Short mmCIF file of C-alpha atoms and ligand atoms in Angstrom, two decimals:
data_model
loop_
_atom_site.label_atom_id
_atom_site.label_comp_id
_atom_site.label_asym_id
_atom_site.label_seq_id
_atom_site.Cartn_x
_atom_site.Cartn_y
_atom_site.Cartn_z
CA MET A 10 152.87 294.66 154.99
CA LYS A 11 154.63 291.84 153.09
CA CYS A 12 157.74 292.14 150.97
CA LEU A 13 159.15 289.52 148.63
CA ALA A 14 162.88 290.19 148.22
CA VAL A 15 164.51 288.57 145.21
CA ALA A 16 168.28 288.17 145.25
CA SER A 17 171.12 285.90 144.25
CA GLU A 18 173.01 286.16 147.56
CA ILE A 19 172.14 286.40 151.23
CA PHE A 20 174.45 286.44 154.26
CA PRO A 21 175.27 284.04 155.95
CA LEU A 22 174.20 281.42 153.38
CA ILE A 23 175.90 282.62 150.21
CA LYS A 24 178.03 285.73 149.78
CA THR A 25 180.46 287.25 147.30
CA GLY A 26 180.11 290.89 148.41
CA GLY A 27 178.07 293.62 150.01
CA LEU A 28 174.84 292.57 148.27
CA ALA A 29 174.63 289.55 150.59
CA ASP A 30 175.24 291.68 153.67
CA VAL A 31 172.34 293.93 152.70
CA THR A 32 169.84 291.20 151.79
CA GLY A 33 170.84 289.32 154.96
CA ALA A 34 170.39 292.26 157.34
CA LEU A 35 167.51 294.24 155.84
CA PRO A 36 164.70 291.76 156.69
CA ALA A 37 165.22 292.08 160.46
CA ALA A 38 165.50 295.85 160.18
CA LEU A 39 162.29 296.00 158.12
CA ALA A 40 160.53 293.71 160.59
CA ALA A 41 161.14 296.37 163.24
CA GLN A 42 159.23 298.73 160.90
CA GLY A 43 156.29 296.32 160.60
CA ILE A 44 157.29 294.85 157.23
CA ALA A 45 157.63 291.07 156.93
CA THR A 46 160.16 289.94 154.31
CA THR A 47 160.38 286.60 152.56
CA SER A 48 163.50 286.25 150.41
CA LEU A 49 163.55 284.19 147.21
CA LEU A 50 166.91 282.72 146.24
CA PRO A 51 168.35 280.19 143.83
CA GLY A 52 168.65 276.86 145.62
CA TYR A 53 172.44 276.65 145.69
CA PRO A 54 173.67 273.72 147.83
CA SER A 55 174.60 276.03 150.73
CA VAL A 56 171.07 277.48 150.73
CA LEU A 57 169.18 274.19 150.55
CA GLU A 58 171.39 272.61 153.21
CA ALA A 59 170.79 275.51 155.61
CA LEU A 60 166.98 275.45 155.36
CA HIS A 61 165.31 274.43 158.58
CA LYS A 62 162.19 272.26 158.13
CA PRO A 63 161.92 272.86 154.36
CA GLU A 64 158.46 272.43 152.86
CA GLU A 65 157.65 272.18 149.20
CA VAL A 66 155.25 274.95 148.15
CA CYS A 67 155.07 274.40 144.38
CA THR A 68 156.59 272.40 141.56
CA TYR A 69 157.55 273.12 137.95
CA PRO A 70 157.72 270.17 135.56
CA ASP A 71 159.90 272.22 133.23
CA LEU A 72 161.78 275.27 134.45
CA PHE A 73 164.13 276.02 131.56
CA GLY A 74 165.06 272.45 130.82
CA GLY A 75 164.51 270.53 134.04
CA SER A 76 162.05 269.93 136.80
CA ALA A 77 162.11 272.25 139.80
CA ARG A 78 160.31 272.96 143.01
CA VAL A 79 160.14 275.88 145.41
CA VAL A 80 160.77 275.11 149.05
CA HIS A 81 159.98 277.28 152.03
CA GLY A 82 161.96 277.28 155.26
CA THR A 83 163.93 279.40 157.65
CA ALA A 84 167.66 279.80 158.25
CA ALA A 85 169.66 282.25 160.36
CA GLY A 86 166.49 284.11 161.30
CA LEU A 87 165.52 284.62 157.65
CA ASP A 88 162.25 283.54 156.03
CA LEU A 89 163.29 281.94 152.77
CA LEU A 90 161.96 280.51 149.54
CA ALA A 91 164.54 278.60 147.51
CA ILE A 92 164.28 277.31 143.96
CA ASP A 93 165.41 273.71 144.08
CA ALA A 94 166.42 273.20 140.45
CA PRO A 95 169.49 270.95 140.37
CA HIS A 96 170.09 271.47 136.63
CA LEU A 97 170.55 275.21 137.32
CA TYR A 98 171.92 275.63 140.82
CA ALA A 99 173.39 272.39 142.20
CA ARG A 100 176.93 273.77 141.89
CA ARG A 101 179.23 274.52 144.80
CA GLY A 102 181.48 277.54 145.20
CA ASN A 103 180.99 280.95 143.65
CA PRO A 104 177.37 281.45 142.51
CA TYR A 105 178.37 283.02 139.19
CA LEU A 106 181.71 281.44 138.25
CA ASP A 107 183.02 277.98 137.50
CA ASP A 108 186.22 276.56 139.02
CA ARG A 109 188.36 278.35 136.44
CA GLY A 110 186.80 281.70 137.29
CA HIS A 111 184.70 281.94 134.12
CA ASP A 112 181.01 282.89 134.15
CA TRP A 113 178.78 279.81 133.98
CA ALA A 114 177.71 279.56 130.33
CA ASP A 115 174.04 279.31 131.34
CA ASN A 116 173.94 282.31 133.72
CA GLY A 117 171.34 283.94 131.46
CA ILE A 118 169.00 281.00 131.98
CA ARG A 119 169.85 280.53 135.66
CA PHE A 120 168.80 284.06 136.54
CA ALA A 121 165.90 284.14 134.10
CA ALA A 122 164.56 281.19 136.12
CA LEU A 123 164.89 283.28 139.28
CA GLY A 124 162.88 286.04 137.58
CA ARG A 125 160.22 283.70 136.27
CA VAL A 126 159.59 282.07 139.62
CA ALA A 127 159.62 285.47 141.33
CA ALA A 128 157.02 286.78 138.89
CA TRP A 129 154.85 283.72 139.54
CA LEU A 130 155.06 284.19 143.32
CA ALA A 131 154.46 287.93 143.02
CA ARG A 132 151.19 287.21 141.30
CA GLY A 133 149.99 285.01 144.14
CA GLY A 134 151.04 281.70 142.55
CA VAL A 135 151.38 280.23 146.03
CA ALA A 136 148.86 280.89 148.81
CA ASN A 137 150.21 282.90 151.78
CA PHE A 138 153.13 284.31 149.82
CA THR A 139 151.42 287.13 147.92
CA PRO A 140 153.52 290.22 148.61
CA ASP A 141 152.49 293.89 148.70
CA VAL A 142 155.87 294.91 147.39
CA LEU A 143 158.48 293.14 145.34
CA HIS A 144 162.09 294.15 146.07
CA LEU A 145 164.45 293.24 143.22
CA HIS A 146 168.17 293.31 143.99
CA ASP A 147 170.63 293.89 141.15
CA TRP A 148 170.64 292.36 137.67
CA GLN A 149 170.13 288.78 138.79
CA ALA A 150 166.57 289.65 139.88
CA GLY A 151 165.95 292.12 137.05
CA LEU A 152 164.08 289.95 134.59
CA THR A 153 161.26 289.51 137.13
CA ALA A 154 160.03 292.96 136.09
CA ALA A 155 159.98 291.98 132.40
CA TYR A 156 157.97 288.79 133.04
CA LEU A 157 155.45 290.75 135.09
CA ARG A 158 155.22 293.37 132.36
CA GLN A 159 154.41 290.91 129.60
CA GLU A 160 151.79 289.04 131.60
CA LYS A 161 149.64 292.18 131.83
CA ALA A 162 147.90 291.25 135.06
CA PRO A 163 147.74 292.96 138.47
CA ARG A 164 151.01 292.84 140.33
CA PRO A 165 152.57 294.19 143.52
CA ALA A 166 154.56 297.40 143.52
CA ILE A 167 158.12 296.88 142.30
CA VAL A 168 161.23 298.46 143.83
CA ALA A 169 164.54 297.78 142.07
CA THR A 170 167.76 298.37 144.01
CA ILE A 171 171.07 298.93 142.25
CA HIS A 172 173.95 297.69 144.36
CA ASN A 173 176.49 298.13 141.58
CA LEU A 174 175.70 299.50 138.13
CA ALA A 175 178.85 297.89 136.73
CA PHE A 176 177.06 294.53 136.62
CA GLN A 177 174.20 294.75 134.12
CA GLY A 178 173.33 291.16 133.20
CA ILE A 179 173.84 291.43 129.45
CA PHE A 180 172.96 288.42 127.29
CA PRO A 181 172.52 287.84 123.55
CA ALA A 182 169.30 289.00 121.90
CA ALA A 183 169.08 285.53 120.31
CA MET A 184 168.04 284.24 123.75
CA LEU A 185 164.74 286.15 123.63
CA ARG A 186 162.73 283.07 122.58
CA SER A 187 164.41 280.66 124.96
CA LEU A 188 163.79 283.13 127.78
CA ARG A 189 160.12 283.17 126.73
CA LEU A 190 160.07 286.93 126.44
CA ASP A 191 157.81 288.79 124.01
CA ASP A 192 159.45 290.53 121.07
CA ALA A 193 157.44 293.60 122.13
CA LEU A 194 159.70 294.06 125.16
CA TYR A 195 162.83 294.12 123.01
CA THR A 196 162.89 297.87 122.34
CA PRO A 197 165.18 300.75 123.40
CA ASP A 198 162.67 301.76 126.08
CA GLY A 199 162.41 298.12 127.17
CA ILE A 200 165.00 295.42 127.73
CA GLU A 201 167.11 296.06 124.63
CA TYR A 202 170.61 297.35 125.28
CA HIS A 203 172.92 297.98 122.31
CA GLY A 204 171.67 294.93 120.46
CA SER A 205 171.58 292.68 123.53
CA ILE A 206 169.25 292.04 126.47
CA SER A 207 170.04 293.69 129.81
CA TYR A 208 168.40 292.16 132.87
CA LEU A 209 169.29 295.18 134.98
CA LYS A 210 167.77 297.54 132.45
CA ALA A 211 164.54 295.51 132.56
CA SER A 212 164.19 296.34 136.23
CA LEU A 213 165.16 299.99 135.76
CA VAL A 214 162.56 300.47 133.05
CA TYR A 215 159.65 298.55 134.57
CA ALA A 216 160.03 299.09 138.34
CA ASP A 217 157.80 301.62 140.07
CA ARG A 218 160.76 302.96 142.02
CA ILE A 219 164.52 302.59 141.76
CA THR A 220 166.83 302.90 144.71
CA THR A 221 170.55 302.75 144.97
CA VAL A 222 172.74 302.46 148.01
CA SER A 223 173.83 306.05 148.64
CA PRO A 224 172.61 309.54 147.70
CA SER A 225 175.93 310.44 146.03
CA TYR A 226 175.87 307.29 143.88
CA ALA A 227 172.28 308.13 142.89
CA ASP A 228 173.63 311.41 141.48
CA GLU A 229 176.74 309.86 139.92
CA ILE A 230 174.87 307.19 137.95
CA CYS A 231 172.82 309.86 136.20
CA THR A 232 175.99 311.31 134.61
CA PRO A 233 177.79 310.01 131.50
CA GLU A 234 180.94 309.48 133.63
CA GLY A 235 179.22 307.34 136.24
CA GLY A 236 176.26 305.95 134.34
CA MET A 237 178.05 303.03 132.64
CA GLY A 238 175.89 303.41 129.55
CA LEU A 239 172.63 303.45 131.54
CA ASP A 240 172.73 307.13 132.55
CA GLY A 241 170.18 308.02 129.86
CA VAL A 242 167.67 305.51 131.29
CA LEU A 243 168.39 306.73 134.82
CA ARG A 244 167.99 310.40 133.89
CA TRP A 245 164.68 309.47 132.29
CA ARG A 246 163.65 307.83 135.57
CA THR A 247 165.28 310.35 137.85
CA HIS A 248 162.02 311.32 139.60
CA HIS A 249 161.62 307.69 140.62
CA LEU A 250 165.22 307.23 141.74
CA GLN A 251 166.57 307.78 145.25
CA GLY A 252 169.65 306.87 147.26
CA ILE A 253 169.25 305.09 150.60
CA LEU A 254 172.46 304.39 152.50
CA ASN A 255 173.26 300.86 153.57
CA GLY A 256 173.74 299.99 157.20
CA ILE A 257 175.53 297.02 158.70
CA ASP A 258 174.29 294.26 160.97
CA THR A 259 175.48 295.59 164.31
CA ASP A 260 175.04 292.19 165.95
CA VAL A 261 177.41 290.51 163.49
CA TRP A 262 179.76 293.52 163.62
CA ASN A 263 180.03 294.27 167.32
CA PRO A 264 183.54 294.57 168.84
CA GLU A 265 182.11 293.99 172.32
CA THR A 266 180.80 290.51 171.51
CA ASP A 267 182.69 289.47 168.34
CA SER A 268 183.82 285.88 168.82
CA LEU A 269 186.04 286.03 165.73
CA ILE A 270 188.55 288.43 167.29
CA PRO A 271 191.11 287.62 170.00
CA VAL A 272 190.22 290.50 172.34
CA GLN A 273 186.81 292.14 172.54
CA TYR A 274 186.61 295.82 173.41
CA SER A 275 184.21 298.70 173.68
CA ARG A 276 184.10 302.29 172.57
CA ARG A 277 185.23 303.26 176.04
CA ARG A 278 188.38 301.09 175.85
CA PRO A 279 189.73 301.27 172.29
CA ALA A 280 193.26 300.82 173.70
CA ALA A 281 192.36 297.13 174.10
CA ARG A 282 192.67 296.91 170.31
CA ALA A 283 196.47 296.70 170.76
CA ALA A 284 196.38 292.91 171.24
CA ASN A 285 194.34 292.50 168.05
CA LYS A 286 196.83 294.67 166.17
CA ALA A 287 199.72 292.47 167.33
CA GLU A 288 197.82 289.36 166.21
CA LEU A 289 197.04 290.97 162.84
CA GLN A 290 200.72 291.83 162.36
CA ARG A 291 201.65 288.24 163.16
CA ARG A 292 199.02 286.77 160.83
CA PHE A 293 200.31 288.87 157.95
CA GLY A 294 203.98 288.20 158.75
CA LEU A 295 204.63 291.87 159.54
CA THR A 296 207.03 293.13 162.19
CA VAL A 297 205.08 293.26 165.44
CA GLU A 298 205.47 296.91 166.23
CA PRO A 299 202.81 298.77 168.25
CA GLU A 300 203.97 302.26 167.24
CA CYS A 301 203.96 301.61 163.50
CA LEU A 302 200.83 302.82 161.61
CA LEU A 303 199.07 299.69 160.32
CA LEU A 304 196.88 300.24 157.24
CA GLY A 305 194.35 297.48 156.43
CA VAL A 306 192.48 296.69 153.21
CA VAL A 307 189.62 294.20 152.75
CA GLY A 308 187.98 293.81 149.37
CA ARG A 309 187.61 292.37 145.92
CA MET A 310 190.77 292.78 143.85
CA SER A 311 189.34 294.62 140.90
CA TRP A 312 189.87 297.84 138.95
CA GLN A 313 186.87 299.34 140.74
CA LYS A 314 188.55 299.05 144.13
CA GLY A 315 191.66 301.01 143.04
CA LEU A 316 194.08 298.46 144.45
CA ASP A 317 196.46 298.94 141.51
CA LEU A 318 196.86 302.54 142.73
CA LEU A 319 197.69 301.23 146.18
CA LEU A 320 200.40 298.98 144.73
CA ASP A 321 201.86 302.02 142.97
CA ALA A 322 201.70 303.96 146.24
CA LEU A 323 203.54 301.30 148.30
CA PRO A 324 206.92 303.10 148.32
CA ALA A 325 205.22 306.26 149.58
CA ALA A 326 203.38 304.28 152.28
CA HIS A 327 206.69 302.77 153.36
CA GLY A 328 208.27 306.24 153.30
CA ALA A 329 205.52 307.44 155.64
CA GLY A 330 206.45 304.64 158.04
CA ALA A 331 203.28 302.60 157.47
CA GLN A 332 202.72 298.86 157.30
CA LEU A 333 200.08 297.38 155.03
CA ALA A 334 197.86 294.29 155.48
CA VAL A 335 195.74 293.38 152.45
CA LEU A 336 193.03 290.69 152.44
CA GLY A 337 191.30 290.05 149.13
CA SER A 338 190.93 288.02 146.00
CA GLY A 339 189.88 288.65 142.45
CA GLU A 340 191.75 289.54 139.27
CA PRO A 341 194.75 287.21 138.92
CA ALA A 342 197.05 290.05 137.78
CA LEU A 343 196.36 292.06 140.91
CA GLU A 344 196.66 289.00 143.14
CA GLY A 345 200.05 288.32 141.53
CA ARG A 346 201.26 291.90 142.08
CA PHE A 347 200.28 291.79 145.76
CA ARG A 348 202.02 288.44 146.21
CA ALA A 349 205.16 289.88 144.61
CA ALA A 350 205.02 293.01 146.79
CA ASN A 351 204.69 290.76 149.84
CA ALA A 352 207.66 288.63 148.78
CA ALA A 353 209.77 291.73 148.17
CA ALA A 354 209.00 293.39 151.52
CA PRO A 355 207.34 290.91 153.90
CA GLU A 356 208.02 293.04 156.97
CA TYR A 357 205.83 295.93 155.84
CA ALA A 358 203.67 294.76 152.90
CA GLY A 359 201.56 291.80 154.03
CA CYS A 360 198.90 290.12 151.94
CA ILE A 361 196.57 287.17 152.24
CA ILE A 362 194.88 286.15 149.01
CA GLY A 363 191.49 284.61 149.63
CA TYR A 364 188.10 285.15 151.18
CA ASP A 365 188.10 284.82 154.97
CA GLU A 366 185.39 286.14 157.32
CA GLU A 367 187.53 285.67 160.41
CA ILE A 368 190.51 287.63 159.09
CA SER A 369 188.18 290.37 157.86
CA HIS A 370 186.93 290.81 161.44
CA LEU A 371 190.50 290.75 162.79
CA MET A 372 191.40 293.41 160.21
CA GLN A 373 188.70 295.73 161.49
CA ALA A 374 189.63 295.05 165.10
CA GLY A 375 193.39 295.41 164.69
CA ALA A 376 194.25 297.81 161.85
CA ASP A 377 194.81 301.42 162.85
CA ALA A 378 193.25 302.67 159.61
CA LEU A 379 191.22 301.00 156.86
CA LEU A 380 192.06 302.09 153.32
CA VAL A 381 189.34 302.14 150.64
CA PRO A 382 190.87 303.63 147.47
CA SER A 383 187.94 302.78 145.15
CA ARG A 384 187.55 304.50 141.78
CA PHE A 385 183.80 304.31 142.37
CA GLU A 386 181.88 302.84 145.28
CA PRO A 387 178.08 302.61 145.35
CA CYS A 388 178.01 302.48 149.15
CA GLY A 389 180.84 300.41 150.55
CA LEU A 390 180.45 298.42 153.74
CA THR A 391 183.99 297.94 154.96
CA GLN A 392 184.30 301.61 155.97
CA LEU A 393 181.10 301.26 158.03
CA CYS A 394 182.53 298.24 159.86
CA ALA A 395 185.76 300.22 160.31
CA LEU A 396 183.89 303.09 161.97
CA ARG A 397 182.29 300.70 164.42
CA TYR A 398 185.56 298.91 165.19
CA GLY A 399 187.72 302.01 165.60
CA ALA A 400 189.85 301.54 162.46
CA VAL A 401 189.99 305.06 161.02
CA PRO A 402 188.61 304.97 157.44
CA VAL A 403 190.81 306.52 154.74
CA VAL A 404 188.54 306.62 151.70
CA ALA A 405 188.24 307.91 148.17
CA ARG A 406 185.68 310.72 147.93
CA THR A 407 183.11 308.89 145.81
CA GLY A 408 179.63 307.39 146.17
CA GLY A 409 178.78 306.09 149.61
CA LEU A 410 182.33 306.61 150.85
CA ALA A 411 181.81 310.36 150.43
CA ASP A 412 178.45 310.14 152.21
CA THR A 413 179.54 308.17 155.27
CA ILE A 414 182.93 309.60 156.30
CA ILE A 415 183.58 313.12 157.59
CA HIS A 416 186.96 314.27 156.33
CA ALA A 417 189.44 315.42 158.95
CA ASN A 418 190.21 319.00 157.95
CA GLU A 419 190.84 321.98 160.18
CA ALA A 420 187.17 322.83 160.55
CA SER A 421 185.95 319.30 161.32
CA LEU A 422 188.83 318.72 163.73
CA ALA A 423 188.06 321.99 165.50
CA ALA A 424 184.38 321.04 165.73
CA ASP A 425 185.40 317.52 166.79
CA VAL A 426 183.22 315.80 164.20
CA ALA A 427 185.86 314.24 161.89
CA THR A 428 185.59 310.47 161.40
CA GLY A 429 188.24 309.73 158.75
CA VAL A 430 190.26 310.95 155.79
CA GLN A 431 188.99 311.48 152.24
CA PHE A 432 190.94 311.96 149.01
CA ASN A 433 190.16 312.32 145.32
CA PRO A 434 189.49 308.97 143.63
CA GLY A 435 191.52 307.47 140.79
CA SER A 436 194.80 309.25 141.51
CA ARG A 437 198.00 307.72 142.86
CA ALA A 438 199.23 311.15 143.98
CA ALA A 439 196.04 311.83 145.94
CA LEU A 440 196.26 308.42 147.59
CA GLU A 441 199.89 309.00 148.54
CA GLN A 442 199.01 312.37 150.05
CA ALA A 443 196.15 310.78 151.99
CA ILE A 444 198.51 308.16 153.41
CA GLN A 445 200.95 310.89 154.43
CA ARG A 446 198.14 312.89 156.02
CA THR A 447 196.96 309.76 157.87
CA ALA A 448 200.49 309.17 159.16
CA ALA A 449 200.67 312.78 160.37
CA LEU A 450 197.36 312.37 162.23
CA TRP A 451 198.59 309.07 163.68
CA HIS A 452 201.61 310.81 165.13
CA ALA A 453 199.40 313.59 166.57
CA GLN A 454 197.68 311.04 168.80
CA THR A 455 195.22 313.48 170.41
CA HIS A 456 193.60 314.12 167.01
CA TRP A 457 193.70 310.42 166.21
CA ARG A 458 191.88 309.40 169.37
CA LYS A 459 189.14 311.94 168.70
CA ILE A 460 188.65 310.80 165.11
CA GLN A 461 188.54 307.21 166.28
CA ARG A 462 186.08 308.02 169.06
CA ASN A 463 183.79 309.99 166.72
CA GLY A 464 183.80 307.08 164.25
CA MET A 465 182.93 304.55 166.93
CA ALA A 466 180.02 306.77 168.06
CA THR A 467 178.58 307.00 164.52
CA ASP A 468 175.30 305.18 163.93
CA VAL A 469 176.04 302.67 161.15
CA SER A 470 173.10 300.40 161.96
CA TRP A 471 170.16 299.70 159.71
CA SER A 472 167.53 301.16 162.05
CA GLU A 473 167.12 304.61 160.56
CA ARG A 474 168.11 303.55 157.04
CA ALA A 475 165.56 300.73 156.91
CA GLY A 476 162.99 303.39 157.85
CA HIS A 477 163.60 304.99 154.43
CA TYR A 478 162.82 301.69 152.69
CA ALA A 479 159.72 301.24 154.85
CA ALA A 480 158.50 304.75 154.01
CA LEU A 481 159.09 304.11 150.31
CA PHE A 482 157.31 300.73 150.33
CA ARG A 483 154.32 302.24 152.15
CA CYS A 484 153.80 305.03 149.64
CA LEU A 485 153.55 302.62 146.70
CA ARG A 486 150.41 301.12 145.23
CA PRO A 487 150.10 297.78 143.44
CA GLY A 488 150.94 297.93 139.74
CA ALA A 489 148.25 298.14 137.12
CA ALA A 490 147.47 295.31 134.75
P1 ADP B 522 181.50 294.94 147.16
O1 ADP B 522 180.09 294.51 147.38
O2 ADP B 522 181.70 295.87 146.01
O3 ADP B 522 182.45 293.78 147.08
P2 ADP B 522 181.31 296.17 149.81
O4 ADP B 522 182.27 297.00 150.58
O5 ADP B 522 179.94 296.74 149.60
O6 ADP B 522 182.00 295.80 148.42
O7 ADP B 522 181.10 294.77 150.54
C1 ADP B 522 182.11 293.83 150.63
C2 ADP B 522 181.76 292.83 151.71
O8 ADP B 522 182.50 291.63 151.48
C3 ADP B 522 182.14 293.30 153.10
O9 ADP B 522 181.28 292.65 154.04
C4 ADP B 522 183.58 292.78 153.24
O10 ADP B 522 183.97 292.63 154.57
C5 ADP B 522 183.47 291.47 152.53
N1 ADP B 522 184.71 291.01 151.89
C6 ADP B 522 185.26 291.42 150.73
N2 ADP B 522 186.39 290.75 150.45
C7 ADP B 522 186.56 289.88 151.48
C8 ADP B 522 187.55 288.89 151.77
N3 ADP B 522 188.57 288.68 150.97
N4 ADP B 522 187.39 288.16 152.89
C9 ADP B 522 186.34 288.39 153.72
N5 ADP B 522 185.39 289.29 153.51
C10 ADP B 522 185.49 290.03 152.39
#
């Protein structure tokens, strides 16, 4: 069976978040299930430069204002098609933002081009690339479904995956003509969304099946509180919606072989983490103190991630005797507050503003606990890495965080199944209590070791989870004309 995955990011070629981790790891996991994936991406410089033996498979004299071609090649074990369209994608850095952090003004066109080429390939536009199933990731791939709809010809089955409903790809209705979309699609049960066009909605309305990245998030997005304005559409499609948990690439995230960390270690010798903790404390300018509970955070600095609540909870964390190491970047106001907190108390509130793969691995290998205080979290990947690396996850009880961590209460501790600490999302008081509870567990080291050991024994790989995608793909039939 052949799958064409359409996405705007793929690890290790281009990444801003968990989407890239998923699109980068799923192909190998699906291959083990007998499904061959080719991934279509915009030809950003980092993608085109990574392609091994690129071959041109088709050309477009005019793809939204410039000539373009599609090239096929491989990179990092991935089978890739890239749209080489310099007028749209020959820009370095973040795939969505310019140097000042603003959305590129032509993002609507850039990702419509991705959809148009995907639709062409899905229909067999290029020999040997006709897929049985089309897997559309997030809003950037969403318009593919609209182009296929208006062409009224046979097409492969379409699965749309929501990685984060907060990003909906909304563009002005006045673009309808320039996007070459039929007026007939611009209706409330089509791509129209409060007087604009939503690329994500296009995929939710026209896909055969919708998945999202955890069962709890699948429930949450069908409610007015969690549906971000699309809950009505999702309730309408609820029989075609399911949650499939993300896994992580356990080759990339393997503490026994990780070349990015100072000392490698196994589940049988978690005590070897001590040297990584000392290095992490040094890197963040914290007092090097083995007995002190070290809380780590890795993530985008945004309202979603609840890091403002963490800033508010800093005095309580200090009161509980904890140190904090925060790695992230994002909203300038939050970055500024973390820098200020660091300047005010460098010995216990460390922060590094930026995106750094190496430090993110060191964080997982050295922090005692990994804090994820998100207000909502579709799946979350950092807590999965934390489980594998023996950093005890302390997470808000929402979305995939709720589904992947077993809260340490009396019953789970007695049954020896606890893997972390959960608390109610969106509340400073609940976060403070969770930090205090974590500190208490840290001081009761027998409990701590068990929680850590249970976490490290948890299966966070893709193997079983990819099986759910494979089963879904296999039960679908090609779409009607
Ligand atoms: P989201 O996709 O909402 O940003 P996830 O938890 O699903 O959140 O995935 C985030 C991914 O990006 C993880 O692989 C995480 O390690 C990585 N990441 C986030 N921020 C940073 C950073 N500042 N430096 C390095 N890696 C980061």
